[in-house]
Amino acid sequence: MKVELKNLTKIFPSRNKKAGGEVVAVNDFNFTIPDGKLVGLLGPSGCGKSTTLYMISGLQKPTSGQIFFGDEDVTELTPENRGIGLVFQNYALYPHMTVKQNILFPLQNLRGEDKLPKEEMLERAYRVAKLVQIDELMDRKPSELSGGQQQRVAIARALVKMPRVLLLDEPLSNLDARLRLQTREEIRRIQKETGITTIFVTHDQEEAMSISDVIVVMKLGVVQQTGKPQQIYDDPCNLFVAKFLGTPPINVFNGEVKGEVLYIGGAAVLSVPGVEDKAVFVGIRPEGFIPDEAGGLLCEVSGVDVMGRDVSIVSKHKEMLTPSVRSIVDADYTLAEGQREVRYALKPHKVFLFDKTTEERIYFGV
Amino acid sequence: MEEKNTSFFAKLWHSVSDFFSKRVWQGFCVNILYKKFDRYKGWIYLAPAIVLLMIFTVWPIFNTIRMSLLEGYTSMKAVRGVEFEFGIGNFTRVLKYKGFINCLKNTVLLTVLTVPISTFLALLIAVCLNSIKWFSRALQTIFFLPYVTNSIAIGMVFAAMFNMILGGGARPDFVGVVNIVIEAFGGEYINWMNAGSEYWANIFVMTVYIVWNALPFKILILLGGLQSVNKQYYEAAKVDATPRRRVFTRITIPLLSPMLAYVIITGFIGGFKEYSSIVGVFGDSMGPAGNHYALDTMVGFIYRAIGNQEGTASAAALILFAIILVVTMVNLYVSKKKTHY
């Protein structure tokens, strides 16, 4: 089921009328979520990603704009008529029911011609339980399950009525680090097996990057960029997106373009054809540095993190705007004993220029 | 030179500290002052409460048992130094007393009538209060008012509402508001609580009063329970297209079951101790004029027996205790099966 959001806007009225200051949680959201894809809504806290999800679910009404499931306008439909499955951040499993009763609950709600015979309900419950691998735990109460198992039960409960769209609100934030890795693979697998269009919300860029087909990056209610994870990482449209994606994060410098050459702290570091002369922000991905005696960027080394596969050199530069300059270089490269400085050449496609006032990307020919 | 200038207390301190600084003594002191204190400090902190409970709760309980087992015990005789024989005569006297069965019947009847009605109404009102947004604070206060009002005062108001004073004329001199309403709807006056009134009319008055009086506490507990239910359960139920009735029976009631169990159990206990409400409405005679003690209860029986036969009163109190114990155990047993903590 394709999900289409048209000019979706949500404004929360201010609590204190005199003080004014209504909150625009989501501002003019336009996006089409392709059928059968896993889409991640990504952004920092308060960027409106959860509000967007709840508007798609119908639990919140948009101030303006429309939501389409396929060709059907569902903007005015109540949640129960939209045919969605929703997994809450803390799962909201009914504590007094067993896993089986929790999963059966949505099916038992079906009335009229949708009503299922008992055997079919059980069969469907067991089928979906098998899919999320909790069929062994059907007679337990939620309190007797681990966080990861509860998460699966919540997904099973959302899937059992075969929703048109599956919505997940911060599905992994209540799990510990190891379980998070496992579960996100699990979500990926379940989504692929069922082929249900799935939208999930997260503030963890790594999580979004690793499992989504498409990422929507949001900031203060405004969509910044949409696209495939790699594409956004390689080609951020503004400084916010560049900074938000990637671990370790992108390094940002004050720079200046003069005569189609980029200078950082007075040193020429890269030729940037087609950019007019002005001061810019320079973003360099950690993997964009090449240690090179002839390189233009001179940094003061403050430490080295060995990570096995590769080495991360932590250094300082007087024009840097991030707390430190972190480069990732091949493990073969070693600093000489007592070496205090390192020179870098730059990979042009890992260097992004941003306008100082708008923070928009300035493109240059490579 | 320095020796001379040191005062007596300083010398004393030095010698004492010398003494205690020896390892053995040090260990001993630590043991006494620290470890022993550590072991018993819990008791020391509890002492004030324990002393008060001993005087006002524990000792009276044992004294009640003692008095109930001494034949014909009264404090007047005890003061005179009369020796009492040991026996169960007090208990048999209570059970043989012809008013006792009436007390038991009234107590059980009022409890069985009022607990379900008040619990059901409290649940209804709590759910309504929880769902409205406007004036909810003001309404909560209004519903809580009976709780902070003296039950004798409420009783007098209820008595005025149901009362009717027959003069010599064709119409009564005074008619309570309840009968006025009945008349407005075309009914006939009912003698609720005056001379010659029916037993069931009296019970009706008491049921209304006790239910009304019991509501605020129950509403408060249930409303608190409702407000602590995670809203996401309702959102989840909404997404799953759960009909309203099913949300209530399958989600609200189970999540509220600990509070419901509490309210029902304390309701039964309170019901068996019913006394002041009847005195409030009917006065000391605990019944309509000409039919004194028609609405006598267990506590009423005990209270009057205290005046001259403490042994009998103690025995009756223990019988009441046994009844409440059994009922509460049954309650707990049932609620254990139905409650989801």
XYZ file of C-alpha atoms in Angstrom:
707
model
C 0.000 0.000 0.000
C 1.431 3.318 -1.121
C 1.184 6.068 1.478
C 1.033 9.632 0.252
C 1.310 12.688 2.460
C 0.216 15.980 0.901
C 1.014 19.320 2.559
C 0.616 17.662 5.931
C 0.775 20.245 8.718
C 0.215 19.941 12.439
C 0.047 22.988 14.680
C -0.368 22.522 18.426
C -2.109 25.518 19.983
C -0.172 27.160 22.770
C -1.258 26.209 26.280
C -1.179 29.817 27.390
C -3.193 31.916 24.982
C -1.781 35.239 26.190
C 1.823 34.166 25.841
C 1.102 33.009 22.301
C 3.630 30.775 20.667
C 1.790 27.909 19.050
C 4.019 25.022 18.069
C 4.310 23.980 14.461
C 5.170 20.329 14.936
C 5.002 19.349 11.290
C 5.206 21.885 8.516
C 4.032 21.148 4.981
C 5.131 17.525 4.794
C 5.046 16.175 1.240
C 6.181 12.660 0.617
C 5.100 9.472 -1.068
C 6.062 6.262 0.608
C 6.388 3.568 -2.037
C 4.509 0.293 -1.659
C 6.191 -2.410 0.382
C 9.130 -0.318 1.522
C 10.626 0.225 4.946
C 10.788 3.943 5.599
C 12.615 5.583 8.483
C 11.542 8.982 9.788
C 14.741 10.345 11.254
C 15.417 13.462 13.245
C 16.385 14.831 16.638
C 13.884 15.061 19.501
C 11.025 17.414 18.829
C 11.417 17.397 15.063
C 7.858 16.187 14.487
C 8.630 12.664 13.390
C 6.386 11.003 15.981
C 3.635 13.526 15.283
C 3.838 12.586 11.614
C 3.547 8.904 12.536
C 0.547 9.537 14.781
C -1.116 11.541 12.035
C -0.655 8.617 9.669
C -2.138 6.352 12.345
C -5.094 8.696 12.816
C -4.563 9.135 16.558
C -3.794 12.772 15.815
C -5.635 14.934 13.349
C -3.615 17.048 10.944
C -4.250 20.794 11.065
C -4.200 20.798 7.291
C -3.121 18.567 4.448
C -4.148 15.119 3.323
C -3.114 11.517 3.803
C -3.724 8.885 1.128
C -3.421 5.119 1.473
C -3.183 4.076 -2.159
C -5.818 6.212 -3.827
C -8.056 6.401 -0.770
C -8.122 9.651 1.174
C -7.939 8.568 4.829
C -7.445 12.025 6.344
C -10.884 12.025 7.949
C -10.896 8.333 8.891
C -10.569 7.321 12.533
C -7.654 5.031 13.445
C -9.792 1.897 13.601
C -10.978 2.415 10.029
C -7.561 2.946 8.505
C -6.343 -0.626 8.704
C -3.040 0.173 10.325
C -0.903 -1.669 12.811
C 0.834 0.477 15.390
C 3.671 -0.541 17.686
C 4.103 1.874 20.561
C 7.448 2.929 21.934
C 6.830 1.071 25.199
C 4.771 -1.583 23.390
C 1.517 -1.007 25.367
C 0.960 -4.741 25.764
C -2.056 -5.442 27.952
C -0.380 -6.585 31.174
C -3.239 -8.787 32.364
C -3.430 -10.878 29.196
C -1.136 -13.644 28.032
C 0.848 -13.269 24.837
C -1.771 -15.313 23.040
C -4.624 -13.159 24.336
C -2.708 -10.024 23.394
C -2.226 -11.220 19.839
C -5.806 -12.469 19.559
C -7.243 -9.212 20.906
C -7.368 -7.293 17.584
C -8.929 -10.312 15.837
C -11.620 -10.690 18.484
C -12.598 -7.082 17.832
C -13.658 -7.858 14.295
C -17.407 -7.605 13.920
C -19.985 -8.360 11.279
C -18.800 -10.000 8.098
C -15.132 -9.688 9.060
C -15.725 -11.900 12.089
C -13.454 -14.919 12.036
C -14.137 -18.405 13.354
C -12.188 -19.282 16.479
C -9.906 -21.779 14.782
C -8.877 -19.276 12.143
C -8.107 -16.637 14.773
C -5.855 -19.091 16.584
C -4.238 -20.187 13.368
C -3.491 -16.624 12.359
C -2.169 -15.803 15.817
C 0.176 -18.778 15.731
C 1.278 -17.992 12.188
C 2.242 -14.428 13.086
C 3.817 -15.607 16.347
C 5.969 -17.994 14.359
C 6.942 -15.157 12.050
C 8.285 -13.101 14.934
C 9.533 -16.247 16.688
C 7.549 -16.096 19.894
C 5.343 -19.154 19.348
C 7.026 -20.790 22.354
C 5.933 -17.991 24.681
C 2.214 -17.871 23.932
C 1.043 -18.589 27.491
C 3.306 -16.124 29.267
C 2.318 -12.715 30.564
C 4.158 -9.655 29.191
C 5.853 -9.143 32.571
C 7.513 -12.543 32.150
C 9.147 -11.566 28.866
C 12.365 -9.748 28.079
C 12.278 -6.374 26.354
C 13.078 -7.890 22.988
C 10.367 -10.510 23.354
C 7.829 -7.881 24.357
C 8.801 -5.940 21.273
C 8.092 -8.979 19.097
C 4.737 -9.546 20.764
C 3.857 -5.925 20.046
C 4.821 -6.389 16.403
C 2.845 -9.627 16.242
C -0.206 -7.890 17.689
C 0.129 -5.153 15.075
C 0.614 -7.638 12.231
C -2.068 -10.188 13.096
C -4.928 -8.217 11.542
C -2.895 -7.860 8.346
C -2.670 -4.081 8.329
C -2.253 -2.070 5.165
C 0.494 -0.063 6.815
C 2.661 -0.934 9.802
C 3.798 1.950 11.999
C 6.570 1.662 14.574
C 7.249 4.420 17.091
C 10.889 4.324 18.233
C 10.811 0.530 18.076
C 14.297 -0.041 19.424
C 14.789 2.707 21.963
C 13.775 0.543 24.935
C 16.230 -2.227 24.131
C 19.835 -2.599 25.155
C 22.588 -2.155 22.578
C 23.063 -5.809 21.665
C 19.371 -6.529 21.440
C 18.919 -3.421 19.358
C 21.231 -4.760 16.663
C 19.422 -8.111 16.638
C 15.966 -6.627 16.656
C 16.567 -4.205 13.846
C 17.642 -7.086 11.635
C 14.526 -8.871 12.802
C 12.306 -5.934 11.854
C 13.988 -5.853 8.473
C 13.373 -9.576 7.964
C 9.736 -9.419 9.096
C 9.098 -6.457 6.820
C 10.641 -8.239 3.847
C 8.689 -11.424 4.554
C 5.336 -9.705 4.906
C 5.922 -6.986 2.319
C 3.804 -4.564 4.356
C 4.634 -0.898 3.868
C 6.332 -0.003 7.127
C 7.095 3.391 8.591
C 9.227 3.716 11.670
C 10.409 6.619 13.734
C 13.872 6.924 15.182
C 16.377 9.467 16.373
C 19.238 7.046 15.845
C 20.769 7.659 12.438
C 22.675 4.389 12.492
C 19.458 2.477 13.050
C 17.710 4.327 10.242
C 20.625 3.934 7.863
C 21.040 0.234 8.492
C 17.529 -1.036 7.826
C 15.535 1.540 5.862
C 14.896 1.482 2.165
C 14.167 5.173 2.324
C 15.043 7.750 4.967
C 13.217 10.999 5.655
C 15.363 13.427 7.627
C 13.362 16.000 9.566
C 14.247 19.075 11.562
C 11.809 21.301 13.469
C 8.828 19.966 11.571
C 10.350 20.472 8.164
C 11.522 17.673 5.898
C 15.186 18.242 5.100
C 15.955 15.459 2.695
C 14.527 12.160 1.546
C 16.227 9.314 -0.227
C 18.099 6.078 0.101
C 20.393 5.987 3.137
C 23.627 5.846 1.168
C 22.483 8.553 -1.180
C 21.722 10.936 1.700
C 25.018 10.125 3.366
C 26.980 10.720 0.170
C 25.046 13.750 -0.921
C 23.580 15.734 1.994
C 21.595 18.765 0.923
C 22.497 20.941 3.896
C 24.752 21.199 6.912
C 22.125 19.742 9.305
C 21.707 16.548 7.302
C 25.466 16.234 6.857
C 26.007 16.583 10.597
C 23.122 14.312 11.582
C 24.165 11.295 9.529
C 27.323 9.310 10.020
C 29.388 7.904 12.896
C 31.847 9.294 13.682
C 30.155 12.529 12.677
C 31.321 14.761 9.884
C 34.119 17.261 10.646
C 33.206 20.897 10.043
C 35.655 23.719 9.399
C 35.540 27.391 8.613
C 36.788 27.775 5.092
C 37.056 30.238 2.258
C 36.844 29.876 -1.496
C 39.180 32.076 -3.540
C 39.667 31.610 -7.237
C 37.937 28.213 -7.258
C 40.307 26.949 -4.586
C 39.210 26.036 -1.065
C 41.324 27.403 1.771
C 41.120 26.238 5.385
C 43.061 28.466 7.753
C 44.977 30.048 4.890
C 46.133 26.752 3.409
C 44.871 25.615 0.028
C 43.327 22.181 0.469
C 41.190 21.427 -2.556
C 40.264 22.819 -5.916
C 36.533 23.500 -6.131
C 35.636 24.304 -9.732
C 32.602 26.497 -10.284
C 32.277 28.007 -6.799
C 32.313 31.768 -6.474
C 34.591 33.457 -3.924
C 33.104 33.494 -0.392
C 33.451 32.191 3.155
C 31.935 28.727 3.589
C 31.454 25.887 6.044
C 33.476 22.882 4.986
C 32.243 19.428 5.950
C 34.678 16.546 5.580
C 33.636 12.969 6.252
C 36.116 11.085 8.471
C 36.928 8.730 5.629
C 37.638 11.710 3.358
C 41.143 12.302 4.750
C 44.243 10.805 3.145
C 47.442 11.133 5.192
C 49.823 12.698 2.691
C 53.053 14.621 3.227
C 52.111 16.867 0.325
C 48.559 17.456 1.606
C 47.329 20.967 2.369
C 45.493 20.397 5.676
C 47.834 20.423 8.648
C 46.353 19.116 11.927
C 47.774 18.773 15.392
C 47.500 15.154 16.555
C 45.939 14.619 19.957
C 45.306 10.900 19.917
C 44.827 7.718 17.959
C 41.956 5.240 18.385
C 42.808 1.819 17.017
C 39.655 0.025 15.943
C 41.276 -3.043 14.362
C 40.025 -2.780 10.839
C 41.047 0.829 10.617
C 42.522 3.630 12.674
C 40.899 6.821 13.805
C 43.202 9.791 14.230
C 41.909 12.472 16.572
C 43.474 15.840 15.932
C 42.918 19.545 16.315
C 42.793 22.418 13.880
C 42.260 26.058 14.703
C 39.461 26.489 12.151
C 37.486 23.417 13.199
C 33.904 23.909 14.420
C 33.428 20.381 15.729
C 35.081 19.461 19.076
C 37.871 17.623 17.277
C 38.920 16.493 13.848
C 38.430 12.774 13.513
C 39.725 10.940 10.486
C 39.450 7.280 9.664
C 42.461 5.905 7.821
C 43.686 2.512 6.827
C 45.111 0.372 9.648
C 48.332 0.101 7.623
C 49.030 3.735 8.245
C 51.016 4.373 11.403
C 52.136 7.637 12.896
C 55.824 7.953 13.569
C 56.964 7.911 17.222
C 56.430 11.372 18.673
C 54.730 12.686 15.547
C 52.697 15.717 16.627
C 51.343 16.838 13.296
C 49.711 15.157 10.364
C 49.070 16.419 6.857
C 46.018 15.373 4.954
C 45.022 15.407 1.337
C 41.231 15.284 0.818
C 38.936 13.068 -1.248
C 36.851 15.593 -3.198
C 33.612 13.544 -3.074
C 33.841 13.381 0.737
C 34.098 17.168 1.059
C 30.915 19.260 1.167
C 30.669 23.041 1.086
C 27.806 24.866 2.798
C 26.703 28.460 2.602
C 27.476 30.334 5.824
C 24.078 31.963 6.160
C 21.592 29.461 4.714
C 23.688 26.370 5.545
C 22.584 25.021 2.153
C 24.941 22.869 0.136
C 27.171 24.561 -2.454
C 27.949 22.089 -5.189
C 31.189 21.993 -7.042
C 32.353 19.978 -10.012
C 34.712 17.167 -9.110
C 55.402 23.706 82.027
C 52.695 22.533 79.725
C 51.646 19.875 82.205
C 50.811 22.520 84.746
C 48.616 24.522 82.441
C 46.388 21.654 81.330
C 43.106 21.628 83.069
C 41.572 18.781 84.967
C 39.121 17.971 82.195
C 41.837 17.882 79.605
C 43.755 15.418 81.786
C 40.655 13.353 82.235
C 40.007 13.362 78.536
C 43.569 12.292 77.852
C 43.411 9.422 80.276
C 40.022 8.325 79.033
C 41.050 8.491 75.418
C 44.273 6.663 76.259
C 42.209 3.986 77.852
C 39.871 3.654 74.920
C 42.574 3.907 72.325
C 43.926 0.532 73.363
C 42.969 -1.904 70.672
C 40.905 -4.225 72.819
C 38.812 -1.478 74.215
C 38.469 0.085 70.855
C 37.130 -3.139 69.450
C 34.789 -3.485 72.405
C 33.450 0.031 72.040
C 32.924 -0.337 68.357
C 31.069 -3.522 69.049
C 28.840 -2.038 71.704
C 28.260 1.352 70.243
C 28.290 0.579 66.601
C 27.511 -3.016 65.766
C 24.987 -3.608 68.529
C 23.384 -0.291 67.777
C 23.343 -1.165 64.126
C 21.579 -4.406 64.872
C 18.939 -2.855 67.092
C 18.565 0.594 65.627
C 15.590 -0.478 63.547
C 13.786 -1.325 66.771
C 14.798 1.934 68.355
C 13.351 3.884 65.456
C 10.162 1.850 65.638
C 9.841 2.166 69.409
C 7.453 5.152 69.567
C 5.008 3.515 67.174
C 5.357 0.114 68.836
C 4.706 1.541 72.301
C 1.564 3.322 71.144
C 0.329 0.266 69.235
C 0.978 -1.922 72.269
C -1.042 0.344 74.543
C -3.935 1.116 72.224
C -4.183 -1.924 69.934
C -2.303 -5.010 71.028
C -3.059 -4.917 74.721
C -6.802 -4.188 74.187
C -6.988 -7.169 71.829
C -5.530 -9.521 74.417
C -7.587 -7.920 77.141
C -10.720 -8.458 75.062
C -9.881 -12.131 74.693
C -9.226 -12.358 78.434
C -12.459 -10.622 79.408
C -14.508 -12.715 76.998
C -13.252 -15.901 78.642
C -14.025 -14.837 82.225
C -17.558 -15.792 83.229
C -19.776 -12.772 83.810
C -16.894 -10.314 83.799
C -17.708 -6.703 84.563
C -15.255 -3.980 85.467
C -17.295 -3.050 88.559
C -16.918 -6.550 89.948
C -13.268 -6.623 88.905
C -12.619 -3.438 90.851
C -14.234 -4.997 93.907
C -11.787 -7.869 93.577
C -14.242 -10.574 92.522
C -12.580 -13.696 91.139
C -14.053 -14.825 87.815
C -14.283 -18.370 86.627
C -12.780 -19.311 83.322
C -15.293 -20.396 80.669
C -17.202 -19.698 77.500
C -20.378 -18.501 79.171
C -20.077 -15.033 77.651
C -20.166 -16.482 74.159
C -23.194 -18.655 74.810
C -24.951 -15.712 76.411
C -24.358 -13.593 73.297
C -25.593 -16.335 70.976
C -28.668 -17.052 73.115
C -29.636 -13.389 73.441
C -32.751 -12.895 71.323
C -31.694 -9.491 69.977
C -28.393 -10.854 68.689
C -29.839 -12.659 65.659
C -31.648 -9.431 64.733
C -28.344 -7.531 64.972
C -26.613 -10.092 62.820
C -29.428 -10.042 60.241
C -29.431 -6.230 60.002
C -25.658 -6.063 59.719
C -25.403 -8.695 57.006
C -28.389 -7.303 55.114
C -27.054 -3.753 55.079
C -23.575 -4.915 54.049
C -24.795 -7.169 51.261
C -27.085 -4.413 49.967
C -24.736 -1.461 50.176
C -21.338 -2.817 49.095
C -22.325 -3.888 45.551
C -24.519 -0.826 44.990
C -21.936 1.664 46.215
C -19.078 -0.033 44.357
C -21.039 -0.079 41.126
C -22.124 3.548 41.471
C -18.617 4.622 42.449
C -17.183 2.912 39.373
C -19.783 4.576 37.171
C -19.143 8.016 38.636
C -15.365 7.580 38.571
C -15.446 6.626 34.890
C -17.666 9.626 34.132
C -15.471 11.979 36.145
C -12.416 10.625 34.376
C -13.870 11.216 30.943
C -15.171 14.764 31.369
C -12.802 17.650 31.000
C -14.790 20.658 32.135
C -15.368 21.245 35.839
C -13.797 17.907 36.639
C -11.895 19.456 39.544
C -14.986 21.137 40.962
C -17.041 17.971 40.551
C -14.354 15.883 42.198
C -14.509 18.201 45.185
C -18.284 17.993 45.337
C -18.222 14.211 45.184
C -15.653 14.145 47.937
C -17.644 16.356 50.315
C -19.552 13.549 52.102
C -16.224 12.077 53.135
C -15.262 15.087 55.192
C -18.714 15.596 56.696
C -19.595 14.203 60.091
C -21.776 11.108 59.718
C -24.094 12.140 62.570
C -24.658 15.482 60.837
C -25.346 13.725 57.536
C -27.677 11.391 59.400
C -29.686 14.280 60.758
C -30.029 15.753 57.277
C -31.152 12.398 55.914
C -33.580 12.041 58.787
C -35.049 15.432 57.880
C -35.330 14.372 54.250
C -37.265 11.199 55.019
C -39.081 12.385 58.117
C -42.763 13.093 58.462
C -44.419 14.539 61.564
C -48.075 13.674 61.847
C -50.106 16.412 63.490
C -53.708 15.975 64.435
C -54.954 17.317 61.084
C -55.673 15.705 57.738
C -52.198 16.524 56.487
C -48.958 15.940 58.389
C -47.366 18.951 60.050
C -44.013 18.304 58.434
C -43.167 16.339 55.319
C -39.594 15.536 54.235
C -38.349 16.396 50.767
C -38.448 12.761 49.634
C -42.166 12.501 50.180
C -42.683 15.890 48.547
C -40.981 14.578 45.427
C -43.056 11.394 45.548
C -46.184 13.488 45.809
C -45.089 15.656 42.899
C -44.933 12.532 40.754
C -48.390 11.587 41.851
C -47.482 9.019 44.470
C -48.666 8.678 48.034
C -46.681 9.583 51.117
C -44.567 6.728 52.405
C -43.849 6.341 56.087
C -40.080 5.921 55.831
C -38.922 6.070 59.397
C -41.617 7.217 61.790
C -43.749 5.267 64.202
C -45.410 2.358 62.467
C -43.053 2.366 59.498
C -42.219 -0.843 57.670
C -38.922 -2.604 58.254
C -38.112 -2.492 54.526
C -38.729 1.240 54.390
C -36.232 1.665 57.236
C -33.703 -0.536 55.484
C -34.220 1.479 52.306
C -33.440 4.724 54.118
C -30.310 3.226 55.627
C -29.176 1.765 52.305
C -29.474 5.133 50.595
C -27.614 6.807 53.420
C -24.799 4.261 53.662
C -24.293 4.112 49.892
C -24.164 7.887 49.690
C -21.743 8.023 52.588
C -19.499 5.302 51.163
C -19.300 6.758 47.647
C -16.612 9.457 47.991
C -13.881 7.195 49.312
C -14.594 4.587 46.653
C -14.753 7.210 43.895
C -11.450 8.647 45.063
C -9.705 5.266 44.978
C -11.180 4.245 41.622
C -10.569 7.636 40.023
C -6.956 7.473 41.150
C -6.737 4.012 39.623
C -8.266 5.173 36.363
C -5.930 8.123 36.108
C -2.899 5.913 36.609
C -3.858 3.634 33.709
C -1.468 4.196 30.836
C -3.331 6.067 28.088
C -1.484 4.063 25.465
C -3.562 0.976 26.278
C -6.576 2.930 25.122
C -4.790 4.192 22.033
C -3.709 0.648 21.220
C -7.284 -0.527 21.695
C -8.504 2.294 19.472
C -6.133 1.383 16.675
C -7.375 -2.198 16.969
C -10.986 -1.041 16.540
C -12.052 -2.248 19.970
C -15.726 -1.570 20.750
C -16.235 0.700 23.762
C -17.885 -1.968 25.877
C -15.042 -4.364 25.248
C -12.496 -1.688 26.153
C -14.321 -1.287 29.451
C -14.680 -4.962 30.265
C -11.396 -6.251 28.884
C -9.035 -3.361 29.613
C -10.411 -0.878 32.137
C -11.888 -3.376 34.621
C -8.865 -5.717 34.694
C -6.439 -2.832 35.063
C -8.636 -1.420 37.799
C -9.097 -4.761 39.547
C -6.607 -4.143 42.374
C -8.476 -0.972 43.318
C -11.841 -2.678 42.943
C -10.707 -5.501 45.207
C -9.490 -3.016 47.768
C -12.712 -1.048 47.671
C -14.876 -4.154 47.981
C -12.873 -5.685 50.825
C -12.760 -2.482 52.851
C -16.443 -1.989 52.003
C -17.327 -5.335 53.567
C -15.241 -4.608 56.632
C -16.839 -1.175 57.002
C -20.304 -2.632 56.414
C -19.957 -5.102 59.257
C -18.997 -2.240 61.536
C -22.090 -0.167 60.659
C -23.383 1.731 63.674
C -22.993 5.481 63.673
C -25.017 5.904 60.474
C -28.056 4.253 62.075
C -27.679 6.350 65.215
C -27.349 9.378 62.959
C -30.676 8.729 61.253
C -32.752 6.951 63.891
C -31.055 8.155 67.057
C -29.979 6.123 70.049
C -32.983 3.850 69.835
C -31.722 2.478 66.518
C -35.196 2.072 65.146
C -38.427 3.956 64.503
C -40.522 5.102 67.437
C -42.384 2.177 68.964
C -40.061 -0.358 67.420
C -36.780 0.292 69.192
C -33.676 -1.608 68.102
C -35.389 -2.797 64.914
C -32.203 -1.748 63.091
C -29.759 -2.773 65.769
C -26.353 -3.926 64.499
C -23.426 -5.902 65.848
C -21.520 -2.826 66.900
C -24.669 -1.419 68.461
C -25.025 -4.600 70.504
C -21.387 -4.442 71.609
C -21.618 -0.767 72.442
C -24.586 -1.186 74.745
C -23.104 -4.274 76.404
C -19.946 -2.352 77.301
C -22.028 -0.314 79.733
C -22.658 -3.128 82.197
C -21.322 -6.463 80.950
C -17.863 -6.117 79.477
C -17.469 -9.895 79.260
C -20.476 -10.178 76.968
C -19.336 -7.187 74.909
C -15.896 -8.753 74.489
C -17.384 -12.044 73.383
C -19.625 -10.271 70.863
C -16.645 -8.272 69.586
C -14.692 -11.476 69.033
C -17.650 -13.047 67.235
C -17.807 -9.976 64.972
C -14.054 -10.222 64.463
C -14.392 -13.863 63.435
C -17.161 -13.036 60.966
C -15.146 -10.201 59.392
C -12.069 -12.430 59.251
C -13.925 -15.179 57.403
C -15.594 -12.764 54.992
C -12.294 -10.991 54.286
C -10.527 -14.273 53.680
C -13.217 -15.295 51.231
C -12.875 -11.864 49.609
C -9.117 -12.194 49.318
C -9.408 -15.701 47.948
C -11.839 -14.595 45.266
C -9.912 -11.443 44.412
C -6.655 -13.356 44.102
C -8.169 -15.217 41.195
C -9.702 -12.186 39.550
C -7.126 -9.490 40.225
C -4.211 -8.583 37.999
C -1.534 -6.751 39.893
